[in-house]
Amino acid sequence: MFVKKPPMGFNTWNTFGEKINEDLIMETADAMVHEGLLDAGYEYLVIDDCWSEYDRDPKTHQLVPHHEKFPHGIKYVADYVHAKGLKFGIYSCAGVRTCADYPGSYDHEYLDAKTFASWGVDYLKYDYCNKPGQTDGPFLYRRMGMALRNCGRDILFSACNWGLDDVWSWARSVGADIYRSTGDVCDNFDSFFNIAKSQYNRFGSNAPGCFNDMDMLTVGMYGKGNVGSSGCNDTEYRTQFALWCLYGAPLMLGCDVRHMTKETKELITNRDLIALNQDEECRGPMRICSEYERFNVFMRHLSGNEIAILFLNPDNEPRRARAFAIDMGLTVDSGFHIEATEIFTGEPLEQQRDYFSIKLPAHGCKLYRGRLVKD
Ligand code: GLA
């Protein structure tokens, strides 16, 4: 399959961990439609780890859905998800066992790909725990990549090896459609900001055909659930969502979409932010200015010769972030200035001579979209 835009959807892990079952998946599918998430572009509903029995079927060697969690099997759930107009995803692992110690796909890649295809799976998240010691990422992901491409169904291949083995250098080659570039996110500011920072040198690897997956969003978790830690406030969630959108990362929701706050729903369905994430040119941002732990400024080229500019304050105190027009490629004698509007508030971008100085709350950001206009 060839993925042209960063995939969008929901994954069970961040909130539910091993506490998953058929009812949860069906209620989540209902909520994705009712709450307008599908309309906003969130099309994949992905079941993460812990969906199977602890052992394969002794005769067929197939993976077996857990008899209590999924009493009617996985196809039954996938059919329900499809009937809602959504796409259905599942999880396995390149190792012998998954990260939560359920059977992995090592040495069963072709059988599992065929089984997933027969269940109507559209998306496979493929983890990296418990692999044989002599194997590495390229070797293991190549096998499932080949199996998926020949299983008779279009299945998005989400390679989840946490950025190890220089994954950005081979993920595309083995047939992955997205690749996880970092360890697991927790629901707090430092965790997601460290993930964003770790990708400063990788903007060029994110492109149509194979996108850089910075892990599921924690937006809307408020510290609850499986990876909930201290949680974030709404300012911090805005910053997280703005970063994932600006970077062009897959947008996989991790909160309980059946019970969202008004703020969460507004943020994750914000059309301007999603349009930025899904911009057809799929260009990465540039980090144009940083006073390292004090503030960061990024710029990104968009289709139609528009630009996005993100001013971000990682500090615990309110601060001003500064950037010079020249750092955006705008020379003093260009004959142009920038006209842009803040995405959340609609306020215009103010330029002081040849620089910008933007007041930001603690852990907050301002995100502008606009273009160059003749003086
Ligand atoms: C790893 C992955 C997570 C999640 C768990 C499941 O830690 O990185 O995203 O899939 O495994 O056990």
Short mmCIF file of C-alpha atoms and ligand atoms in Angstrom, two decimals:
data_model
loop_
_atom_site.label_atom_id
_atom_site.label_comp_id
_atom_site.label_asym_id
_atom_site.label_seq_id
_atom_site.Cartn_x
_atom_site.Cartn_y
_atom_site.Cartn_z
CA MET A 1 0.00 0.00 0.00
CA PHE A 2 1.18 3.55 -0.57
CA VAL A 3 0.18 6.03 2.15
CA LYS A 4 0.01 9.60 0.85
CA LYS A 5 -0.89 11.44 4.08
CA PRO A 6 -0.08 10.81 7.75
CA PRO A 7 -2.59 8.16 8.93
CA MET A 8 -5.18 9.19 11.54
CA GLY A 9 -7.08 7.04 13.99
CA PHE A 10 -7.35 5.68 17.52
CA ASN A 11 -5.32 3.04 19.38
CA THR A 12 -6.34 1.25 22.59
CA TRP A 13 -2.95 1.17 24.37
CA ASN A 14 -2.56 4.60 26.00
CA THR A 15 -5.77 4.44 27.97
CA PHE A 16 -6.81 0.80 28.11
CA GLY A 17 -3.63 -1.33 28.04
CA GLU A 18 -4.71 -4.95 28.58
CA LYS A 19 -8.27 -3.96 29.60
CA ILE A 20 -9.74 -4.35 26.14
CA ASN A 21 -12.74 -6.27 24.87
CA GLU A 22 -15.36 -6.46 22.17
CA ASP A 23 -17.75 -3.97 23.87
CA LEU A 24 -15.01 -1.37 24.22
CA ILE A 25 -14.09 -1.62 20.55
CA MET A 26 -17.69 -1.41 19.38
CA GLU A 27 -18.48 1.53 21.69
CA THR A 28 -15.32 3.27 20.50
CA ALA A 29 -16.36 2.75 16.88
CA ASP A 30 -19.76 4.28 17.69
CA ALA A 31 -18.09 7.23 19.44
CA MET A 32 -15.67 7.85 16.57
CA VAL A 33 -18.66 8.34 14.32
CA HIS A 34 -20.97 10.20 16.78
CA GLU A 35 -18.30 12.59 17.97
CA GLY A 36 -17.33 13.56 14.43
CA LEU A 37 -13.88 11.97 14.57
CA LEU A 38 -14.37 9.95 11.40
CA ASP A 39 -15.58 13.09 9.60
CA ALA A 40 -12.46 14.90 10.81
CA GLY A 41 -10.26 12.17 9.25
CA TYR A 42 -9.69 9.65 12.07
CA GLU A 43 -10.40 6.47 10.15
CA TYR A 44 -8.38 3.66 11.80
CA LEU A 45 -9.52 1.93 14.98
CA VAL A 46 -6.54 -0.12 16.19
CA ILE A 47 -6.50 -2.80 18.89
CA ASP A 48 -3.05 -2.88 20.52
CA ASP A 49 -1.41 -5.67 22.54
CA CYS A 50 -3.29 -8.22 24.73
CA TRP A 51 -6.09 -9.24 22.36
CA SER A 52 -5.12 -12.93 21.93
CA GLU A 53 -4.91 -16.06 24.02
CA TYR A 54 -1.54 -16.79 25.66
CA ASP A 55 -0.85 -19.59 23.18
CA ARG A 56 -1.41 -20.30 19.52
CA ASP A 57 -3.83 -22.97 18.36
CA PRO A 58 -1.84 -26.22 18.83
CA LYS A 59 -3.05 -27.69 15.52
CA THR A 60 -3.26 -24.76 13.09
CA HIS A 61 -0.64 -22.58 14.87
CA GLN A 62 -2.91 -19.61 14.24
CA LEU A 63 -3.26 -16.77 16.71
CA VAL A 64 -6.47 -17.19 18.72
CA PRO A 65 -8.60 -14.25 19.91
CA HIS A 66 -8.96 -14.19 23.71
CA HIS A 67 -12.14 -16.14 24.52
CA GLU A 68 -13.41 -13.73 27.20
CA LYS A 69 -12.32 -10.43 25.65
CA PHE A 70 -13.38 -11.30 22.10
CA PRO A 71 -15.91 -14.16 22.41
CA HIS A 72 -17.15 -13.73 18.83
CA GLY A 73 -13.64 -13.50 17.37
CA ILE A 74 -11.84 -10.63 15.70
CA LYS A 75 -13.65 -10.75 12.35
CA TYR A 76 -16.93 -10.03 14.14
CA VAL A 77 -15.45 -6.86 15.63
CA ALA A 78 -13.75 -5.88 12.36
CA ASP A 79 -17.06 -6.27 10.51
CA TYR A 80 -18.74 -3.95 13.02
CA VAL A 81 -15.96 -1.38 12.66
CA HIS A 82 -16.20 -1.55 8.87
CA ALA A 83 -19.98 -1.17 8.95
CA LYS A 84 -19.41 2.17 10.70
CA GLY A 85 -17.25 3.33 7.80
CA LEU A 86 -14.00 2.95 9.76
CA LYS A 87 -10.92 0.85 9.07
CA PHE A 88 -9.72 -1.82 11.48
CA GLY A 89 -6.25 -2.38 12.90
CA ILE A 90 -4.57 -4.96 15.08
CA TYR A 91 -1.21 -5.57 16.78
CA SER A 92 1.52 -8.16 16.70
CA CYS A 93 5.23 -8.30 17.40
CA ALA A 94 8.37 -9.19 15.46
CA GLY A 95 9.63 -11.23 18.42
CA VAL A 96 8.64 -14.60 19.83
CA ARG A 97 6.31 -12.95 22.37
CA THR A 98 4.71 -9.49 22.36
CA CYS A 99 5.75 -6.80 24.83
CA ALA A 100 2.93 -7.91 27.16
CA ASP A 101 3.93 -11.58 26.71
CA TYR A 102 1.31 -12.82 24.25
CA PRO A 103 2.43 -14.85 21.18
CA GLY A 104 4.47 -12.83 18.67
CA SER A 105 4.72 -13.40 14.93
CA TYR A 106 8.37 -14.51 14.74
CA ASP A 107 8.57 -17.42 12.29
CA HIS A 108 4.77 -17.21 11.73
CA GLU A 109 4.77 -14.04 9.62
CA TYR A 110 3.05 -15.46 6.52
CA LEU A 111 0.45 -17.40 8.52
CA ASP A 112 -0.37 -14.36 10.64
CA ALA A 113 -0.57 -11.99 7.67
CA LYS A 114 -2.98 -14.43 6.02
CA THR A 115 -5.03 -14.72 9.21
CA PHE A 116 -5.21 -10.93 9.59
CA ALA A 117 -6.29 -10.58 5.97
CA SER A 118 -9.04 -13.18 6.50
CA TRP A 119 -10.32 -11.19 9.50
CA GLY A 120 -10.50 -7.95 7.48
CA VAL A 121 -7.53 -6.20 9.09
CA ASP A 122 -6.49 -2.91 7.41
CA TYR A 123 -3.60 -1.86 9.68
CA LEU A 124 -0.94 -3.85 11.55
CA LYS A 125 1.12 -2.32 14.36
CA TYR A 126 4.22 -4.50 14.60
CA ASP A 127 6.25 -4.24 17.81
CA TYR A 128 9.85 -5.17 18.64
CA CYS A 129 9.93 -7.03 22.00
CA ASN A 130 11.37 -10.49 22.71
CA LYS A 131 13.22 -10.93 19.43
CA PRO A 132 15.85 -13.64 19.01
CA GLY A 133 19.24 -12.18 19.95
CA GLN A 134 20.88 -12.66 16.56
CA THR A 135 18.21 -10.75 14.66
CA ASP A 136 17.83 -7.05 13.98
CA GLY A 137 15.17 -4.63 12.73
CA PRO A 138 15.83 -4.79 8.99
CA PHE A 139 15.84 -8.63 9.09
CA LEU A 140 12.61 -8.93 11.10
CA TYR A 141 10.56 -6.15 9.50
CA ARG A 142 11.54 -7.29 6.00
CA ARG A 143 9.82 -10.62 6.70
CA MET A 144 6.49 -9.17 7.81
CA GLY A 145 6.72 -6.47 5.12
CA MET A 146 6.95 -9.16 2.45
CA ALA A 147 4.21 -11.28 4.09
CA LEU A 148 1.79 -8.34 4.24
CA ARG A 149 2.40 -7.35 0.65
CA ASN A 150 1.47 -10.87 -0.40
CA CYS A 151 -1.45 -11.64 1.93
CA GLY A 152 -4.15 -10.63 -0.54
CA ARG A 153 -5.33 -7.51 1.31
CA ASP A 154 -4.08 -3.92 1.59
CA ILE A 155 -2.78 -3.66 5.15
CA LEU A 156 -1.01 -0.57 6.43
CA PHE A 157 2.29 -1.67 7.99
CA SER A 158 3.14 0.25 11.16
CA ALA A 159 6.69 -0.69 12.20
CA CYS A 160 7.09 -0.06 15.92
CA ASN A 161 10.76 -0.53 16.81
CA TRP A 162 11.14 2.68 18.84
CA GLY A 163 13.73 4.32 16.58
CA LEU A 164 16.30 1.54 17.09
CA ASP A 165 18.74 0.27 14.44
CA ASP A 166 18.50 3.64 12.59
CA VAL A 167 14.96 2.74 11.55
CA TRP A 168 14.53 5.89 9.39
CA SER A 169 17.23 4.52 7.07
CA TRP A 170 15.46 1.23 6.22
CA ALA A 171 11.77 1.44 7.24
CA ARG A 172 10.66 2.60 3.80
CA SER A 173 12.71 -0.10 2.08
CA VAL A 174 11.13 -2.97 4.03
CA GLY A 175 7.64 -1.80 3.09
CA ALA A 176 6.67 0.00 6.31
CA ASP A 177 4.09 2.77 5.85
CA ILE A 178 4.88 4.41 9.18
CA TYR A 179 7.79 3.82 11.58
CA ARG A 180 7.93 4.51 15.31
CA SER A 181 10.93 6.71 15.94
CA THR A 182 10.94 6.91 19.73
CA GLY A 183 10.23 5.04 22.96
CA ASP A 184 6.79 5.07 24.56
CA VAL A 185 5.02 8.31 25.38
CA CYS A 186 3.68 9.00 28.89
CA ASP A 187 1.00 11.53 29.62
CA ASN A 188 3.11 14.49 30.77
CA PHE A 189 4.78 17.49 29.14
CA ASP A 190 8.41 16.32 29.47
CA SER A 191 7.63 12.98 27.85
CA PHE A 192 6.02 14.34 24.69
CA PHE A 193 8.38 17.29 24.42
CA ASN A 194 11.41 14.97 24.66
CA ILE A 195 9.93 12.89 21.84
CA ALA A 196 9.51 16.02 19.72
CA LYS A 197 13.08 17.15 20.52
CA SER A 198 14.52 13.77 19.60
CA GLN A 199 13.25 14.25 16.03
CA TYR A 200 14.94 17.61 15.30
CA ASN A 201 17.46 15.89 13.02
CA ARG A 202 14.92 13.62 11.35
CA PHE A 203 12.53 16.01 9.63
CA GLY A 204 13.79 14.91 6.21
CA SER A 205 12.87 11.24 6.78
CA ASN A 206 9.13 11.92 7.07
CA ALA A 207 7.49 11.77 3.67
CA PRO A 208 4.65 10.19 1.67
CA GLY A 209 5.00 6.43 1.55
CA CYS A 210 6.55 6.19 5.02
CA PHE A 211 5.76 8.61 7.84
CA ASN A 212 7.54 9.19 11.14
CA ASP A 213 5.30 7.92 13.94
CA MET A 214 6.07 9.76 17.19
CA ASP A 215 3.71 7.48 19.17
CA MET A 216 0.05 7.85 20.03
CA LEU A 217 -1.25 11.16 21.32
CA THR A 218 -2.02 11.55 25.01
CA VAL A 219 -4.29 14.54 24.32
CA GLY A 220 -7.41 14.27 26.49
CA MET A 221 -6.10 11.63 28.92
CA TYR A 222 -5.59 14.03 31.84
CA GLY A 223 -3.38 11.47 33.59
CA LYS A 224 -5.90 8.60 33.42
CA GLY A 225 -5.30 5.15 32.00
CA ASN A 226 -2.44 2.89 31.08
CA VAL A 227 0.26 5.48 30.23
CA GLY A 228 -1.34 8.22 32.30
CA SER A 229 1.24 9.76 34.62
CA SER A 230 0.94 13.28 35.99
CA GLY A 231 -1.22 14.22 32.98
CA CYS A 232 -1.23 17.51 31.06
CA ASN A 233 -3.36 20.64 31.16
CA ASP A 234 -5.19 21.98 28.11
CA THR A 235 -2.34 24.38 27.22
CA GLU A 236 0.07 21.44 27.14
CA TYR A 237 -2.30 19.30 25.06
CA ARG A 238 -2.56 22.15 22.54
CA THR A 239 1.24 22.18 22.33
CA GLN A 240 1.37 18.42 21.85
CA PHE A 241 -1.26 18.44 19.13
CA ALA A 242 0.31 21.47 17.42
CA LEU A 243 3.72 19.71 17.37
CA TRP A 244 2.34 16.45 15.95
CA CYS A 245 0.43 18.43 13.31
CA LEU A 246 3.37 20.64 12.41
CA TYR A 247 5.74 17.67 12.17
CA GLY A 248 3.30 15.78 9.92
CA ALA A 249 3.26 12.78 12.29
CA PRO A 250 0.48 10.16 12.23
CA LEU A 251 -2.38 11.30 14.50
CA MET A 252 -3.38 8.27 16.55
CA LEU A 253 -5.61 9.23 19.46
CA GLY A 254 -4.98 7.56 22.80
CA CYS A 255 -7.68 9.03 25.06
CA ASP A 256 -11.06 7.45 25.77
CA VAL A 257 -13.00 8.96 22.87
CA ARG A 258 -16.29 7.83 24.45
CA HIS A 259 -15.82 10.36 27.26
CA MET A 260 -14.00 13.44 25.97
CA THR A 261 -14.07 16.94 27.42
CA LYS A 262 -15.33 19.75 25.19
CA GLU A 263 -11.75 21.08 25.00
CA THR A 264 -10.36 17.72 23.86
CA LYS A 265 -12.97 17.29 21.18
CA GLU A 266 -12.49 20.83 19.88
CA LEU A 267 -8.73 20.41 19.77
CA ILE A 268 -8.56 17.05 18.01
CA THR A 269 -11.21 18.03 15.45
CA ASN A 270 -9.71 21.47 14.75
CA ARG A 271 -9.88 21.61 10.94
CA ASP A 272 -6.99 24.08 10.60
CA LEU A 273 -4.65 21.91 12.63
CA ILE A 274 -5.65 18.76 10.77
CA ALA A 275 -5.23 20.56 7.43
CA LEU A 276 -1.69 21.46 8.50
CA ASN A 277 -0.96 17.83 9.42
CA GLN A 278 -2.44 16.56 6.15
CA ASP A 279 -0.94 19.23 3.88
CA GLU A 280 -0.46 17.65 0.49
CA GLU A 281 3.18 18.70 0.06
CA CYS A 282 4.03 16.77 3.27
CA ARG A 283 7.14 18.89 3.95
CA GLY A 284 8.85 18.67 7.31
CA PRO A 285 9.30 21.82 9.39
CA MET A 286 12.61 23.63 9.94
CA ARG A 287 13.72 24.63 13.40
CA ILE A 288 14.73 28.18 12.68
CA CYS A 289 15.54 29.47 16.07
CA SER A 290 16.10 28.15 19.54
CA GLU A 291 17.31 29.38 22.83
CA TYR A 292 17.54 25.85 23.85
CA GLU A 293 15.43 25.12 26.92
CA ARG A 294 13.83 28.58 26.74
CA PHE A 295 11.98 28.65 23.45
CA ASN A 296 11.77 27.15 19.99
CA VAL A 297 10.54 28.51 16.68
CA PHE A 298 9.72 26.33 13.68
CA MET A 299 8.63 27.15 10.16
CA ARG A 300 7.05 24.87 7.58
CA HIS A 301 6.28 25.35 3.90
CA LEU A 302 2.73 24.42 2.91
CA SER A 303 0.93 23.93 -0.36
CA GLY A 304 -0.23 27.08 -2.15
CA ASN A 305 3.00 28.82 -1.04
CA GLU A 306 1.63 29.27 2.45
CA ILE A 307 3.73 28.88 5.58
CA ALA A 308 3.15 27.81 9.17
CA ILE A 309 5.17 29.24 12.06
CA LEU A 310 5.16 27.70 15.54
CA PHE A 311 6.49 29.58 18.58
CA LEU A 312 6.86 27.24 21.57
CA ASN A 313 7.79 27.80 25.18
CA PRO A 314 9.02 24.62 26.91
CA ASP A 315 9.71 26.51 30.14
CA ASN A 316 7.65 26.32 33.33
CA GLU A 317 7.30 30.12 33.28
CA PRO A 318 5.65 32.40 30.71
CA ARG A 319 8.23 33.70 28.20
CA ARG A 320 8.64 35.63 24.99
CA ALA A 321 9.91 33.69 21.97
CA ARG A 322 11.85 35.67 19.39
CA ALA A 323 12.61 34.95 15.76
CA PHE A 324 14.18 37.01 13.00
CA ALA A 325 12.49 37.28 9.63
CA ILE A 326 15.85 36.51 8.04
CA ASP A 327 15.84 33.09 9.75
CA MET A 328 12.67 32.31 7.79
CA GLY A 329 14.42 33.07 4.50
CA LEU A 330 13.05 36.61 4.32
CA THR A 331 15.87 39.05 3.60
CA VAL A 332 15.76 42.72 4.56
CA ASP A 333 15.52 43.85 0.91
CA SER A 334 13.00 41.15 -0.13
CA GLY A 335 10.14 43.60 -0.56
CA PHE A 336 7.84 41.20 1.34
CA HIS A 337 6.47 40.86 4.83
CA ILE A 338 4.59 37.98 6.46
CA GLU A 339 0.85 38.11 6.99
CA ALA A 340 -0.37 35.27 9.18
CA THR A 341 -3.14 34.38 11.60
CA GLU A 342 -2.93 32.40 14.82
CA ILE A 343 -4.77 29.11 14.37
CA PHE A 344 -6.38 28.91 17.84
CA THR A 345 -7.33 32.56 18.38
CA GLY A 346 -7.46 34.15 14.93
CA GLU A 347 -5.14 36.97 16.07
CA PRO A 348 -2.73 38.40 13.48
CA LEU A 349 1.04 37.86 13.63
CA GLU A 350 2.74 41.07 14.72
CA GLN A 351 6.11 41.92 13.21
CA GLN A 352 8.49 44.41 14.86
CA ARG A 353 10.79 45.70 12.10
CA ASP A 354 12.64 42.51 11.12
CA TYR A 355 11.77 40.28 14.03
CA PHE A 356 8.93 38.68 15.94
CA SER A 357 8.53 38.61 19.70
CA ILE A 358 5.66 36.46 20.86
CA LYS A 359 4.42 36.14 24.43
CA LEU A 360 3.73 32.54 25.42
CA PRO A 361 2.32 30.83 28.52
CA ALA A 362 4.30 28.14 30.35
CA HIS A 363 4.53 25.01 28.10
CA GLY A 364 2.39 26.88 25.58
CA CYS A 365 2.63 27.71 21.91
CA LYS A 366 1.25 29.95 19.21
CA LEU A 367 0.82 28.57 15.74
CA TYR A 368 0.38 30.88 12.75
CA ARG A 369 -0.57 30.17 9.17
CA GLY A 370 -0.11 32.71 6.40
CA ARG A 371 2.01 33.83 3.47
CA LEU A 372 4.41 36.46 2.19
CA VAL A 373 2.74 39.64 0.98
CA LYS A 374 4.37 42.51 -0.99
CA ASP A 375 5.23 45.56 1.20
C1 GLA B 1 5.44 -1.37 23.30
C2 GLA B 1 4.95 -0.30 22.31
C3 GLA B 1 3.68 0.34 22.83
C4 GLA B 1 2.61 -0.73 23.07
C5 GLA B 1 3.15 -1.81 24.00
C6 GLA B 1 2.22 -3.00 24.09
O1 GLA B 1 5.87 -0.79 24.48
O2 GLA B 1 5.94 0.66 22.07
O3 GLA B 1 3.20 1.33 21.95
O4 GLA B 1 2.23 -1.28 21.83
O5 GLA B 1 4.41 -2.30 23.56
O6 GLA B 1 2.70 -4.00 24.94
#
